[in-house]
Tab-separated table of C-alpha atoms (C1' of nucleotides) in Angstrom:
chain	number	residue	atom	x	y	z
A	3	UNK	CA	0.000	0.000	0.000
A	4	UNK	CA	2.644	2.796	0.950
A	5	UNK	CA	4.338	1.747	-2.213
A	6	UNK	CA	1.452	2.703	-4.275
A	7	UNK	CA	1.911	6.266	-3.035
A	8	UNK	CA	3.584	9.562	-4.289
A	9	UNK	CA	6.924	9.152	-2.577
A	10	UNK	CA	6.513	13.568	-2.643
A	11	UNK	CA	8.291	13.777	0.952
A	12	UNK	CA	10.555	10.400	1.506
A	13	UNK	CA	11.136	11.502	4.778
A	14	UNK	CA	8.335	12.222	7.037
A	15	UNK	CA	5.680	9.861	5.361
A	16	UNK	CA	5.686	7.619	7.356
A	17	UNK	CA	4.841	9.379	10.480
A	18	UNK	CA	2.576	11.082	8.574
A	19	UNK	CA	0.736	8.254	7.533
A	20	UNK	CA	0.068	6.814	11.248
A	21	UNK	CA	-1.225	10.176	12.323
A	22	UNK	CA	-3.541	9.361	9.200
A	23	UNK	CA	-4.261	5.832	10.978
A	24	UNK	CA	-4.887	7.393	14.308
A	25	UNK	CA	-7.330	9.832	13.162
A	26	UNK	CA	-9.044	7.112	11.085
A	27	UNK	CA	-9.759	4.900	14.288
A	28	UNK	CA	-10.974	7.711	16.023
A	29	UNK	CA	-13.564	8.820	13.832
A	30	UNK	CA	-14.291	5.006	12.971
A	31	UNK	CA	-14.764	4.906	16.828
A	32	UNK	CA	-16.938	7.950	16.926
A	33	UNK	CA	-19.099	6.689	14.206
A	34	UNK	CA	-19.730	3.355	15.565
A	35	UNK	CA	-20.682	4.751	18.876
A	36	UNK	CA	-22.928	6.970	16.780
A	37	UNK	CA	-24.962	4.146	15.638
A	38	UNK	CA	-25.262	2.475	18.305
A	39	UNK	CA	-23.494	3.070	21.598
A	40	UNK	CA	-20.832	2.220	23.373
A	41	UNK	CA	-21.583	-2.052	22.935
A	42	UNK	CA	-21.366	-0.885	19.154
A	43	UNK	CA	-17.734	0.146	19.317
A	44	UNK	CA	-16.673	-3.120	18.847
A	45	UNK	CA	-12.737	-3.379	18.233
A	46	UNK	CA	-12.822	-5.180	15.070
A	47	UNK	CA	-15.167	-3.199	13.801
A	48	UNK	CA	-13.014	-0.067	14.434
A	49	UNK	CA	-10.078	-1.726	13.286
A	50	UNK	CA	-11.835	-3.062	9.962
A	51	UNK	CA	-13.515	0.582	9.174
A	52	UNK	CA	-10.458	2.727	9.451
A	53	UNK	CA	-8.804	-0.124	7.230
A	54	UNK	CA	-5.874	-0.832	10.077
A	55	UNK	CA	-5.114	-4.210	11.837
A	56	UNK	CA	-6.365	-5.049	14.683
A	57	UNK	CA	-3.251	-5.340	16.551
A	58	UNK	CA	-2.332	-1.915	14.905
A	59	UNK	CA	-5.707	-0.557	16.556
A	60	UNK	CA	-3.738	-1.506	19.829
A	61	UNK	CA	-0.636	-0.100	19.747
A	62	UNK	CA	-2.293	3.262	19.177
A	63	UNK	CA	-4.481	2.604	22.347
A	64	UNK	CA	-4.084	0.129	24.495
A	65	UNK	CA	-7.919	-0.677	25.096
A	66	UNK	CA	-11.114	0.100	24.071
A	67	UNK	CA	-11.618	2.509	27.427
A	68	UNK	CA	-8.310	4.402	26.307
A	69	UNK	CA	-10.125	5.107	22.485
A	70	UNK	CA	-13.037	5.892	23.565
A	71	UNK	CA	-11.609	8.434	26.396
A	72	UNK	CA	-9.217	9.649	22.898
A	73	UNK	CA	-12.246	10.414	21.386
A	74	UNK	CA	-13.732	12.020	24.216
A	75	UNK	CA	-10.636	13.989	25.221
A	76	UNK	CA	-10.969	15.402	21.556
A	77	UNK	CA	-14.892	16.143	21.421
A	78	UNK	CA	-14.473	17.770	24.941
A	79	UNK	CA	-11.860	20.335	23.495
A	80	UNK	CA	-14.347	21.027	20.710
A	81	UNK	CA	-17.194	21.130	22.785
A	82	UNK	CA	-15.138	23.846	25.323
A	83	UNK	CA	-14.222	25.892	21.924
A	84	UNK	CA	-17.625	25.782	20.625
A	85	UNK	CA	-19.078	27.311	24.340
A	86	UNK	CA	-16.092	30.029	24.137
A	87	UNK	CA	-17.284	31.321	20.993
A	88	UNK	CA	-20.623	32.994	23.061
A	89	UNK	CA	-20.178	34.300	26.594
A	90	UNK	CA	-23.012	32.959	28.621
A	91	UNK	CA	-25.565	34.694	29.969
A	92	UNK	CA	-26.905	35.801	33.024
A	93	UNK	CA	-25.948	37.963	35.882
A	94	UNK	CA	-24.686	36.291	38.559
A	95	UNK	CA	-22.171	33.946	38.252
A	96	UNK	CA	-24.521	31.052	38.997
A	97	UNK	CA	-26.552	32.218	36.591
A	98	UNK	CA	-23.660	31.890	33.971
A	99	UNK	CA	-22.719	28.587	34.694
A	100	UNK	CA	-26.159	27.037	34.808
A	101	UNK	CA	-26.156	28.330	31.683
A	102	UNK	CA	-23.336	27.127	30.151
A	103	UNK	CA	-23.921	23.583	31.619
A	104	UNK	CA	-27.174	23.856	30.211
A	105	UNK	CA	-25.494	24.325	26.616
A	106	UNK	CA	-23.603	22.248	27.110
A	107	UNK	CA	-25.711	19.114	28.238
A	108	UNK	CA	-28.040	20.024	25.277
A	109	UNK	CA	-25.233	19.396	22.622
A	110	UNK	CA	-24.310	16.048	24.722
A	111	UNK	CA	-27.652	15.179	24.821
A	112	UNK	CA	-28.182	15.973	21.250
A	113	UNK	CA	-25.910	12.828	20.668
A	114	UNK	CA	-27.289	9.966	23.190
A	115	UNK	CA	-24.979	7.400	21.800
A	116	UNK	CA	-22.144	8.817	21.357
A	117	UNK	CA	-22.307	10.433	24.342
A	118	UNK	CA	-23.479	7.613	26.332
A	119	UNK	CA	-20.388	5.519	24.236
A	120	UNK	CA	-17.910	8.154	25.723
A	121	UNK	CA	-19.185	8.338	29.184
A	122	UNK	CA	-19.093	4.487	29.645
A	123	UNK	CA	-15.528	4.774	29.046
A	124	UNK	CA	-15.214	7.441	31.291
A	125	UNK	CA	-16.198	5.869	34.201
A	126	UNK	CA	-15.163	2.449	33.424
A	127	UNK	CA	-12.330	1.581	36.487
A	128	UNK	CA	-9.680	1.304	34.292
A	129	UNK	CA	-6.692	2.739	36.422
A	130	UNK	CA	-4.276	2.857	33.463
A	131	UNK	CA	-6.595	5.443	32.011
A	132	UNK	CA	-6.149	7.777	35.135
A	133	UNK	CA	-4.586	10.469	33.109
A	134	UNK	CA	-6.597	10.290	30.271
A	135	UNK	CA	-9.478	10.770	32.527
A	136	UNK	CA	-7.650	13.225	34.274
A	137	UNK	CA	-7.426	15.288	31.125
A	138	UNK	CA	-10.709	15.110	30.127
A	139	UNK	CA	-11.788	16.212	33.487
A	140	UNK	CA	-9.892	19.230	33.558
A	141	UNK	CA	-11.829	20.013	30.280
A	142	UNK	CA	-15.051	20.006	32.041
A	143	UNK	CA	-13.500	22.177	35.027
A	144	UNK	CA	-12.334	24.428	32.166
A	145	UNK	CA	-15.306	24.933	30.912
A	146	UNK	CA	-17.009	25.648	34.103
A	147	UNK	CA	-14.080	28.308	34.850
A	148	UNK	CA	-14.646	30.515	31.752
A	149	UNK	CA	-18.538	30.971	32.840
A	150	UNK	CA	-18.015	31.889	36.686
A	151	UNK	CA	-16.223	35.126	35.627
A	152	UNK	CA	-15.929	37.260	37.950
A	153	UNK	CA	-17.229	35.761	41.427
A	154	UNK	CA	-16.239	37.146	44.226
A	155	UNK	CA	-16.542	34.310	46.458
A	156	UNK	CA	-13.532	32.148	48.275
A	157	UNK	CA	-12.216	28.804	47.174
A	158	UNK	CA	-13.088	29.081	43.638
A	159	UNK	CA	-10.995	26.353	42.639
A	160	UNK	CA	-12.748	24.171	45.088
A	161	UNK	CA	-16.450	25.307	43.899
A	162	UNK	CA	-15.553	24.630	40.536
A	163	UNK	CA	-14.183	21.244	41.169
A	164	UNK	CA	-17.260	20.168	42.716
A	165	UNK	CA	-18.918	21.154	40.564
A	166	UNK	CA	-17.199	19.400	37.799
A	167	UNK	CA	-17.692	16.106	40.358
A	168	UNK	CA	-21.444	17.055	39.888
A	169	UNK	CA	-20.994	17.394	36.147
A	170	UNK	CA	-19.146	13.750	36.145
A	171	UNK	CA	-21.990	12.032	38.411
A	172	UNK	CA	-24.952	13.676	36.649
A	173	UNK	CA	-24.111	12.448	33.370
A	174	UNK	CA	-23.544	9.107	34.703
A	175	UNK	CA	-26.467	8.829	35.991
A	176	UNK	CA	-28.288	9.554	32.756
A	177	UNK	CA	-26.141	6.831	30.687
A	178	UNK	CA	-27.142	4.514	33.428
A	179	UNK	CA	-30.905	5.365	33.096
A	180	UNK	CA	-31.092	6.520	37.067
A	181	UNK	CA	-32.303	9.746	35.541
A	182	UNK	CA	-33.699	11.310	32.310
A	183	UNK	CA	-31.878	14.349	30.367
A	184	UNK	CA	-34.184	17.167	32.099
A	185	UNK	CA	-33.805	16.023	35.852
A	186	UNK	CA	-29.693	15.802	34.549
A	187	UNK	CA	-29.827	19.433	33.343
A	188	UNK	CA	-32.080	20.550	36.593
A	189	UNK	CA	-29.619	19.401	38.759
A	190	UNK	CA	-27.164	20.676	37.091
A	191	UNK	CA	-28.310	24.385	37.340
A	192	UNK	CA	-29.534	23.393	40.917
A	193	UNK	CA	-26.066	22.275	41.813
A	194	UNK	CA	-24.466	25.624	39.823
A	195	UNK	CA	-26.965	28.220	42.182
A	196	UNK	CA	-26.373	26.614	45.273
A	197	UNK	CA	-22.817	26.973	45.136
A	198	UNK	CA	-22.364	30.172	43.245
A	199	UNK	CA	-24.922	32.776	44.535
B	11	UNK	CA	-29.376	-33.143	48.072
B	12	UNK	CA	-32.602	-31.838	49.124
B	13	UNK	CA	-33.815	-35.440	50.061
B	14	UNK	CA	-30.921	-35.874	52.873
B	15	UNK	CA	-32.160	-32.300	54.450
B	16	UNK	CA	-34.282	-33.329	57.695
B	17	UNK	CA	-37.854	-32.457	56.268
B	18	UNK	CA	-39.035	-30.587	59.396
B	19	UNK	CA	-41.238	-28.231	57.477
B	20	UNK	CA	-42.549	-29.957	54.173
B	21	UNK	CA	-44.117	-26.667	52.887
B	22	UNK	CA	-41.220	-23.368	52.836
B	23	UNK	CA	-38.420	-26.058	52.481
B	24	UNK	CA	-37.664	-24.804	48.943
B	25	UNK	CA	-38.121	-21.144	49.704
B	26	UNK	CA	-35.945	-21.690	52.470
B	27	UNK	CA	-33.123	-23.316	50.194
B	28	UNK	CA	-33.542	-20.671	47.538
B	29	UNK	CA	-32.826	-18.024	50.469
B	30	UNK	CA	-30.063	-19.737	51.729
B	31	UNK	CA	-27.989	-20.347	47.846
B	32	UNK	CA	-28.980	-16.277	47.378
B	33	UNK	CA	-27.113	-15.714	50.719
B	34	UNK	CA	-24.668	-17.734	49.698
B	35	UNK	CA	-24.112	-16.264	46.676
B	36	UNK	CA	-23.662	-12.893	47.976
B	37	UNK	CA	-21.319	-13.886	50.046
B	38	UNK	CA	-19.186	-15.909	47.969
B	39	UNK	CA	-19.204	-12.429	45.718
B	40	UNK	CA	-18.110	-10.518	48.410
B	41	UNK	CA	-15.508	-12.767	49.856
B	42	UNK	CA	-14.025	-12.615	46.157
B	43	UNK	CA	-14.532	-9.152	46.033
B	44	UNK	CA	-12.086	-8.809	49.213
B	45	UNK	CA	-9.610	-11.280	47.459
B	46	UNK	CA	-9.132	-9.601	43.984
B	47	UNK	CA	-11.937	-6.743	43.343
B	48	UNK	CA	-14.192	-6.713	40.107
B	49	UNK	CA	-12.118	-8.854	38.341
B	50	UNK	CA	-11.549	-11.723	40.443
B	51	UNK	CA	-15.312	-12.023	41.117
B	52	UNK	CA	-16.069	-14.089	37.962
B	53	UNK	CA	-19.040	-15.795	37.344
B	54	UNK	CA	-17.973	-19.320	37.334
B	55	UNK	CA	-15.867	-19.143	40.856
B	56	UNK	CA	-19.013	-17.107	42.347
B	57	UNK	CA	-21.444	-20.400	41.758
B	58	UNK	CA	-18.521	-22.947	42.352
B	59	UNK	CA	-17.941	-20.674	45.906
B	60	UNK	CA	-21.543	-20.914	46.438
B	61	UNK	CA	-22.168	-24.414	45.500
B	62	UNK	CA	-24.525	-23.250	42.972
B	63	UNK	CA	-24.866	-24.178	39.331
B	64	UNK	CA	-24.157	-20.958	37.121
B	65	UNK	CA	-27.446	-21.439	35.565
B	66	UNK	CA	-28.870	-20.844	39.084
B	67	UNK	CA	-26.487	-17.335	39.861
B	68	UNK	CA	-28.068	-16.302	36.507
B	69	UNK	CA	-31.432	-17.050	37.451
B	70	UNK	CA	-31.079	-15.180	40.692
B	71	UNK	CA	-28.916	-12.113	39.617
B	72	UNK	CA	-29.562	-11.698	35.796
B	73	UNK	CA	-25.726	-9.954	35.322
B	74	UNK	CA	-22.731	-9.804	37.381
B	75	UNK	CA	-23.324	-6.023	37.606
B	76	UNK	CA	-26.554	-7.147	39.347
B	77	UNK	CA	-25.025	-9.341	41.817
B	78	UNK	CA	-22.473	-6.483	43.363
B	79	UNK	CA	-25.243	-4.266	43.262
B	80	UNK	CA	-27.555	-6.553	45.211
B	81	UNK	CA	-24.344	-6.964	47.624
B	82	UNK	CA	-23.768	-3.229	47.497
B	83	UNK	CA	-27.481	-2.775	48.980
B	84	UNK	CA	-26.327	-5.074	51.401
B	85	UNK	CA	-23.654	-3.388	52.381
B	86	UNK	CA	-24.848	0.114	51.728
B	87	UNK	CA	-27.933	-0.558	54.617
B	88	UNK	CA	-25.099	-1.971	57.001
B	89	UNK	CA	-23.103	1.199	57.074
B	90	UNK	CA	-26.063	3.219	57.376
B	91	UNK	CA	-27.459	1.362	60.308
B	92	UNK	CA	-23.581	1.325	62.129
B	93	UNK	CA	-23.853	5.135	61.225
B	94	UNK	CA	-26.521	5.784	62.610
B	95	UNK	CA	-25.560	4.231	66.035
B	96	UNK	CA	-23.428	7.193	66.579
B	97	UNK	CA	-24.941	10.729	65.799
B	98	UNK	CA	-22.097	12.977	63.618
B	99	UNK	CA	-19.981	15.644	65.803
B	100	UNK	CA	-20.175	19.174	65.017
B	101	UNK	CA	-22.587	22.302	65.623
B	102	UNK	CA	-22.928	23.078	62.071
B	103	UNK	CA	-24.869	21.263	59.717
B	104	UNK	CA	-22.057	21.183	57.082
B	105	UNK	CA	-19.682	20.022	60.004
B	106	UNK	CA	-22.064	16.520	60.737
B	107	UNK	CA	-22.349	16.060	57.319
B	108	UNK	CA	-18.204	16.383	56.705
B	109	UNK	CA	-18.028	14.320	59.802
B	110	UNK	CA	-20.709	11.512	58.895
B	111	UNK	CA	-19.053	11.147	55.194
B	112	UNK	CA	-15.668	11.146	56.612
B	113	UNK	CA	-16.589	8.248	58.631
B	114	UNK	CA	-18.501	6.253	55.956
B	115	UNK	CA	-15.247	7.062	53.807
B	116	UNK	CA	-12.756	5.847	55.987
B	117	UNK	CA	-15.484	2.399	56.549
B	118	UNK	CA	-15.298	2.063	52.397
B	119	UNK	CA	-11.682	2.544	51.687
B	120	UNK	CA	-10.826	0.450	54.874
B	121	UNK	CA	-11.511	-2.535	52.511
B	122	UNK	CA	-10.402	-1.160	49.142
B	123	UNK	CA	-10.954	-4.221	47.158
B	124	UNK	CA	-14.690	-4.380	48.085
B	125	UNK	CA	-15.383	-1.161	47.698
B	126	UNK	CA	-13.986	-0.968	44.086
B	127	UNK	CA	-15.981	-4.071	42.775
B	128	UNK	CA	-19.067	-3.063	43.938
B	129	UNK	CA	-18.475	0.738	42.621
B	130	UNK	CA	-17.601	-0.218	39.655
B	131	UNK	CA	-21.046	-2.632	39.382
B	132	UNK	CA	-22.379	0.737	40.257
B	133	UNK	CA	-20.728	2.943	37.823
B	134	UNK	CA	-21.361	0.693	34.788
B	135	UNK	CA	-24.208	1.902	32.695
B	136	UNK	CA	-26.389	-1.043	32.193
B	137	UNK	CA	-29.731	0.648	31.988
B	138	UNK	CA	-31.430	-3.072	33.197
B	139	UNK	CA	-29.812	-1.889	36.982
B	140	UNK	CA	-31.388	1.400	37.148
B	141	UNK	CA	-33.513	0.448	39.635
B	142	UNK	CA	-30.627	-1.166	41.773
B	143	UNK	CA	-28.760	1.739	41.287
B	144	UNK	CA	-31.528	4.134	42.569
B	145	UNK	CA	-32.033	2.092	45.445
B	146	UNK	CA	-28.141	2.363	46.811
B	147	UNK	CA	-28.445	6.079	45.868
B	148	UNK	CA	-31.504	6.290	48.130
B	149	UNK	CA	-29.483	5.046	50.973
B	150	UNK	CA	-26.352	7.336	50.214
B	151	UNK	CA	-28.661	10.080	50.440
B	152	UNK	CA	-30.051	8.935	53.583
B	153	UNK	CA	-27.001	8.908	55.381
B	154	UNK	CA	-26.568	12.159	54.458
B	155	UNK	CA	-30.146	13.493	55.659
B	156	UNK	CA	-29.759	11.874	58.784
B	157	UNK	CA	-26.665	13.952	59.129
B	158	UNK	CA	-27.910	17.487	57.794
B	159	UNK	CA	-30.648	17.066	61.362
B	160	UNK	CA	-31.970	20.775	61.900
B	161	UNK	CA	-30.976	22.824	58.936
B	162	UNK	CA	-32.282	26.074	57.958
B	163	UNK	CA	-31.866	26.287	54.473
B	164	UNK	CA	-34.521	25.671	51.794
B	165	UNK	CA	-34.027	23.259	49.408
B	166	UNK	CA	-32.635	20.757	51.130
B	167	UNK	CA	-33.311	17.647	49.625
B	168	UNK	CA	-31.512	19.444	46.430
B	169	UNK	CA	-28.768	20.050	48.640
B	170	UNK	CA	-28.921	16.372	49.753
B	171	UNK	CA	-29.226	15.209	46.508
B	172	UNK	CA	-26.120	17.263	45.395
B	173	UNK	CA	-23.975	16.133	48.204
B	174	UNK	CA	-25.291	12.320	46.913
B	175	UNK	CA	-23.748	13.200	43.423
B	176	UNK	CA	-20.371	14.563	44.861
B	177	UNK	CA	-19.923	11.132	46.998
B	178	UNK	CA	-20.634	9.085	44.084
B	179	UNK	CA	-18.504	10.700	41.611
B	180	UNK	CA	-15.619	10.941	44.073
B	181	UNK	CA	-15.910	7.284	44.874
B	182	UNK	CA	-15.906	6.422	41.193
B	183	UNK	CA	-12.895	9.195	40.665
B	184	UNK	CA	-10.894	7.207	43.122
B	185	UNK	CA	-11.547	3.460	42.124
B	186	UNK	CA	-10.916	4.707	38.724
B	187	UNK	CA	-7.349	6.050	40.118
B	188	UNK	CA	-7.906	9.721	39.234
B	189	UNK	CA	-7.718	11.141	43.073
B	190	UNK	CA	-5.980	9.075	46.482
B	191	UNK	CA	-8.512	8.863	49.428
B	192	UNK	CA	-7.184	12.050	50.856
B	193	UNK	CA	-8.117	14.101	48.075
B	194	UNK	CA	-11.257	12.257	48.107
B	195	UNK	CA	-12.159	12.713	51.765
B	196	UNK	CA	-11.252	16.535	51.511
B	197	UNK	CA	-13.119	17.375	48.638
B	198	UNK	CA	-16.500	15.679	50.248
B	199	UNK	CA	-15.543	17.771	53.403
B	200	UNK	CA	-15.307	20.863	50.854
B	201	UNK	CA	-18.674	19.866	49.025
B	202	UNK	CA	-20.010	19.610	52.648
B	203	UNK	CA	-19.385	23.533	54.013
B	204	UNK	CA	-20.315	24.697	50.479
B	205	UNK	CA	-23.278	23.489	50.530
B	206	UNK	CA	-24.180	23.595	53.788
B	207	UNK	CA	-22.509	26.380	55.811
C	12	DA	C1'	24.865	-3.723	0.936
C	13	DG	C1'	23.612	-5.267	5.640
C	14	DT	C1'	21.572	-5.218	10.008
C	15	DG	C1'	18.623	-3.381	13.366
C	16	DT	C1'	14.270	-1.391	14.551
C	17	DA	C1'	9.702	0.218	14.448
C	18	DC	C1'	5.424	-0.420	12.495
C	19	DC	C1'	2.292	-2.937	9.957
C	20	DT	C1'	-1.105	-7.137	8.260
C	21	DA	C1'	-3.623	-11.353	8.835
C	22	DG	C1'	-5.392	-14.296	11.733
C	23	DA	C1'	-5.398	-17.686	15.535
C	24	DA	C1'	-5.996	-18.101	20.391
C	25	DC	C1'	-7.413	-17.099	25.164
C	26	DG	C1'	-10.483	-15.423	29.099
C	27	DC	C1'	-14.712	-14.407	30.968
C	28	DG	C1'	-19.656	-12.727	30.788
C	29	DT	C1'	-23.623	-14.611	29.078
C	30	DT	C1'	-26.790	-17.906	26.890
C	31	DC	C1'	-28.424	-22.372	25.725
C	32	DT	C1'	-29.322	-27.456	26.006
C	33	DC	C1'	-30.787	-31.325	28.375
C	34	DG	C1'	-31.779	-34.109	32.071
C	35	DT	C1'	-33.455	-34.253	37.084
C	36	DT	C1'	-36.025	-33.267	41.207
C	37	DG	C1'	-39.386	-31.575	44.404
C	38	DC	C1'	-43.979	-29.304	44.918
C	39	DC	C1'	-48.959	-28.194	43.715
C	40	DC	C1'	-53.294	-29.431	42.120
C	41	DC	C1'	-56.902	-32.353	40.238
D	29	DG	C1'	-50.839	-40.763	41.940
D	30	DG	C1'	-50.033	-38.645	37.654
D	31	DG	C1'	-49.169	-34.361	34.946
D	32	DG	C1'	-47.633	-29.741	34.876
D	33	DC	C1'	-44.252	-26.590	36.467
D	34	DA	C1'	-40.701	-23.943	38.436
D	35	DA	C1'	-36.055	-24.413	40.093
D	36	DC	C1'	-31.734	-26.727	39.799
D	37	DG	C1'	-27.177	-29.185	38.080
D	38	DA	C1'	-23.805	-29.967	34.621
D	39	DG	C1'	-21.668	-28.446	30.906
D	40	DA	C1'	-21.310	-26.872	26.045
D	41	DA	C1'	-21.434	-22.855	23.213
D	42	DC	C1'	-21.222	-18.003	21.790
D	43	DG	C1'	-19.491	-13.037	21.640
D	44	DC	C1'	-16.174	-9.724	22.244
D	45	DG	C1'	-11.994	-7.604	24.570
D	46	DT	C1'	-7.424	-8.704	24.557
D	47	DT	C1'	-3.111	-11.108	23.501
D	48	DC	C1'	-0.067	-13.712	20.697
D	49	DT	C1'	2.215	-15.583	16.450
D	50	DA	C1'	4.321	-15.288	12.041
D	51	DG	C1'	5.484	-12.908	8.817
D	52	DG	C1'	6.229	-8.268	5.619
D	53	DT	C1'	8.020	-3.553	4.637
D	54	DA	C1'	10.266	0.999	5.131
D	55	DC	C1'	13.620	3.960	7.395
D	56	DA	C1'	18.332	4.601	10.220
D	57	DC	C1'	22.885	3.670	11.076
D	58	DT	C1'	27.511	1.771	9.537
DNA sequence: AGTGTACCTAGAACGCGTTCTCGTTGCCCC
DNA sequence: GGGGCAACGAGAACGCGTTCTAGGTACACT
C-alpha cells in the first residue's frame, strides 16, 4: 500500500501516515458509537472501518476505554471551543454557569450514543486510564471556569471542582438510566446556584 | 441433596433453600470481592464458591453487575445502620455532614478491594440496573439526611441530593485512580461547608 | 549492501460474561 | 398418583476484549 503512493516527501511519510491511521480509528470509533453506543464500538469493527489491523488498533491505544476516552478527550476540546465562541448569559455567576452547563448538556444530549459511548468509558475503572481521565476532566472544570467570571466568592478552585464532580456524576447517571436528560440538566443548574450565589 | 435435608417443614423447604444459595451467593461475591476486586469475582468461581450451578447465579442475579449491586445494597444498609448508632460531631450542619461522610469514607476505603468491585457494578451503565442503582443512591442520600438534622436552608433535599452526586462521583474518581482517598475525603468535606454552611 | 528497529497485516488463540441445552427433582393441584 | 411446572445441576457454546504468532516492509545507522 505505501508503495502505491507519491513518494513527494521520503522523509516524514511515514509518520505522517500513522497520524492518518490514528485519526481514522478515532472517527471510525466515533461513528460506531454513533450508531449504536458504546456495545457498538466493537474493536474489530473499528479496526476493519479505518482499514488498520487489529493489533495496529492496539498499539495506538491500548484498550477500548483508552479510544473511547481519545475520542472524548478530543470532542471535549471542541465542545469547550464551541461554548467560548458565546459568553453565557446571566448575571450572577450562577446564573452563567447554569447556563453554560445547560449548553452544554443540550449538545451532549443531542448525541445519546455517542455520548453515552464516551461516558461508559469514562467511568469504566480502568486505572491505566487515570490520566486520560484526568485530562478530560480538567476540560469540564475548564469549561465551568470561563462561565463563573468574575465571582467574588472564596475557594473558587474548590467550587468549581465540585462542581465538575457534579458534572461527572450527573451524566452518569443519565447513561445509566437513574435519571432522564431534564432532571440531569435541573440538577445541574440546581447544583451551579447553590454553590455560586 | 434436598432429600438428605431433615424435612421438618414440608411446605417453605424450597423457599428456604432458595434463600439460603442467594445468601450464599452474595457472600461468595463478596468474599471474592475482598480477594481480587471486580475482576476476580467471575461468574464461574461465584457459583462454584456458592455451590450453585451458574445457571442458578443467573437465574437469581440476571448480570454480574446485578449481583455487586444486590451486595452493594447489602452493604450500603449496614453502614447506614452502624452510622446511625453514633450521631455525627459538630454544631454546624455542614460540620455533621463532613463528619458523617468522613466516617462512611474511611469504613469504604478500609476494605479497598470491596469497595472498588461493587463501585464499579455501580458505575457501569447497564440501563437493566437502574432500579438497583436508585435504590443504593436512596441510601447514600439517607445517610446524608440523617446527618444534615436541623438545617435552615430551603431546598434541602436538592442540597442532599447534590452532596449524593459529589460522593458518588468521588468514589468512582478514586476506584478509577484519578484522586488518592485524601483528596477524596477533603473534597466531600469541601462539598459539605459549600453546601451547607 | 547489511543489520537493526519500528510499524504494519492477517489471523489464531485465550479469558470471561452470558446464553443455551438437556436431564433431574421436588412441589402443587386435580 | 399422575401431569404440569418452576427451580436446579452440569456443561457446552457463543461473543467480544485482549493477547499472541508469524510474517512483511520501510527507514536509520555503519
Amino acid at each position: 500500500m505505501g508503495t502505491s503512493l507519491p513518494a513527494s516527501a521520503p522523509q516524514k511519510q511515514r509518520a505522517a501516515q500513522t497520524a492518518a491511521r490514528r485519526r481514522r480509528l478515532l472517527e471510525a470509533a466515533v461513528e460506531l458509537a454513533h450508531e449504536g453506543g458504546y456495545d457498538a464500538v466493537q474493536m474489530r469493527d473499528v479496526a476493519a472501518r479505518a482499514e488498520v489491523a487489529l493489533g495496529t488498533l492496539y498499539r495506538h491505544y491500548s484498550s477500548k476505554d483508552q479510544l473511547l476516552l481519545a475520542a472524548l478527550a478530543d470532542q471535549a476540546g471542541t465542545l469547550r471551543n464551541r461554548l467560548a465562541q458565546r459568553p453565557p448569559r446571566g448575571d450572577r455567576p450562577g446564573d452563567r454557569v447554569a447556563d453554560v452547563l445547560r449548553r452544554a448538556t443540550r449538545a451532549l444530549t443531542r448525541e445519546p450514543s455517542i455520548t453515552a459511548a464516551m461516558v461508559t468509558a469514562l467511568s469504566a475503572p480502568e486505572s491505566e486510564a487515570a490520566a486520560a481521565k484526568r485530562e478530560v476532566f480538567e476540560t469540564l472544570r475548564t469549561i465551568i471556569s470561563g462561565a463563573v467570571d468574575g465571582a467574588s466568592v472564596p475557594d473558587l478552585d474548590g467550587i468549581v471542582r465540585v462542581l465538575g464532580y457534579v458534572w461527572l456524576a450527573t451524566l452518569s447517571a443519565w447513561v445509566g438510566g437513574m435519571v432522564d436528560a431534564d432532571e440531569m440538566a435541573a440538577d445541574l443548574a440546581l447544583a451551579a446556584h447553590l454553590l455560586l450565589d
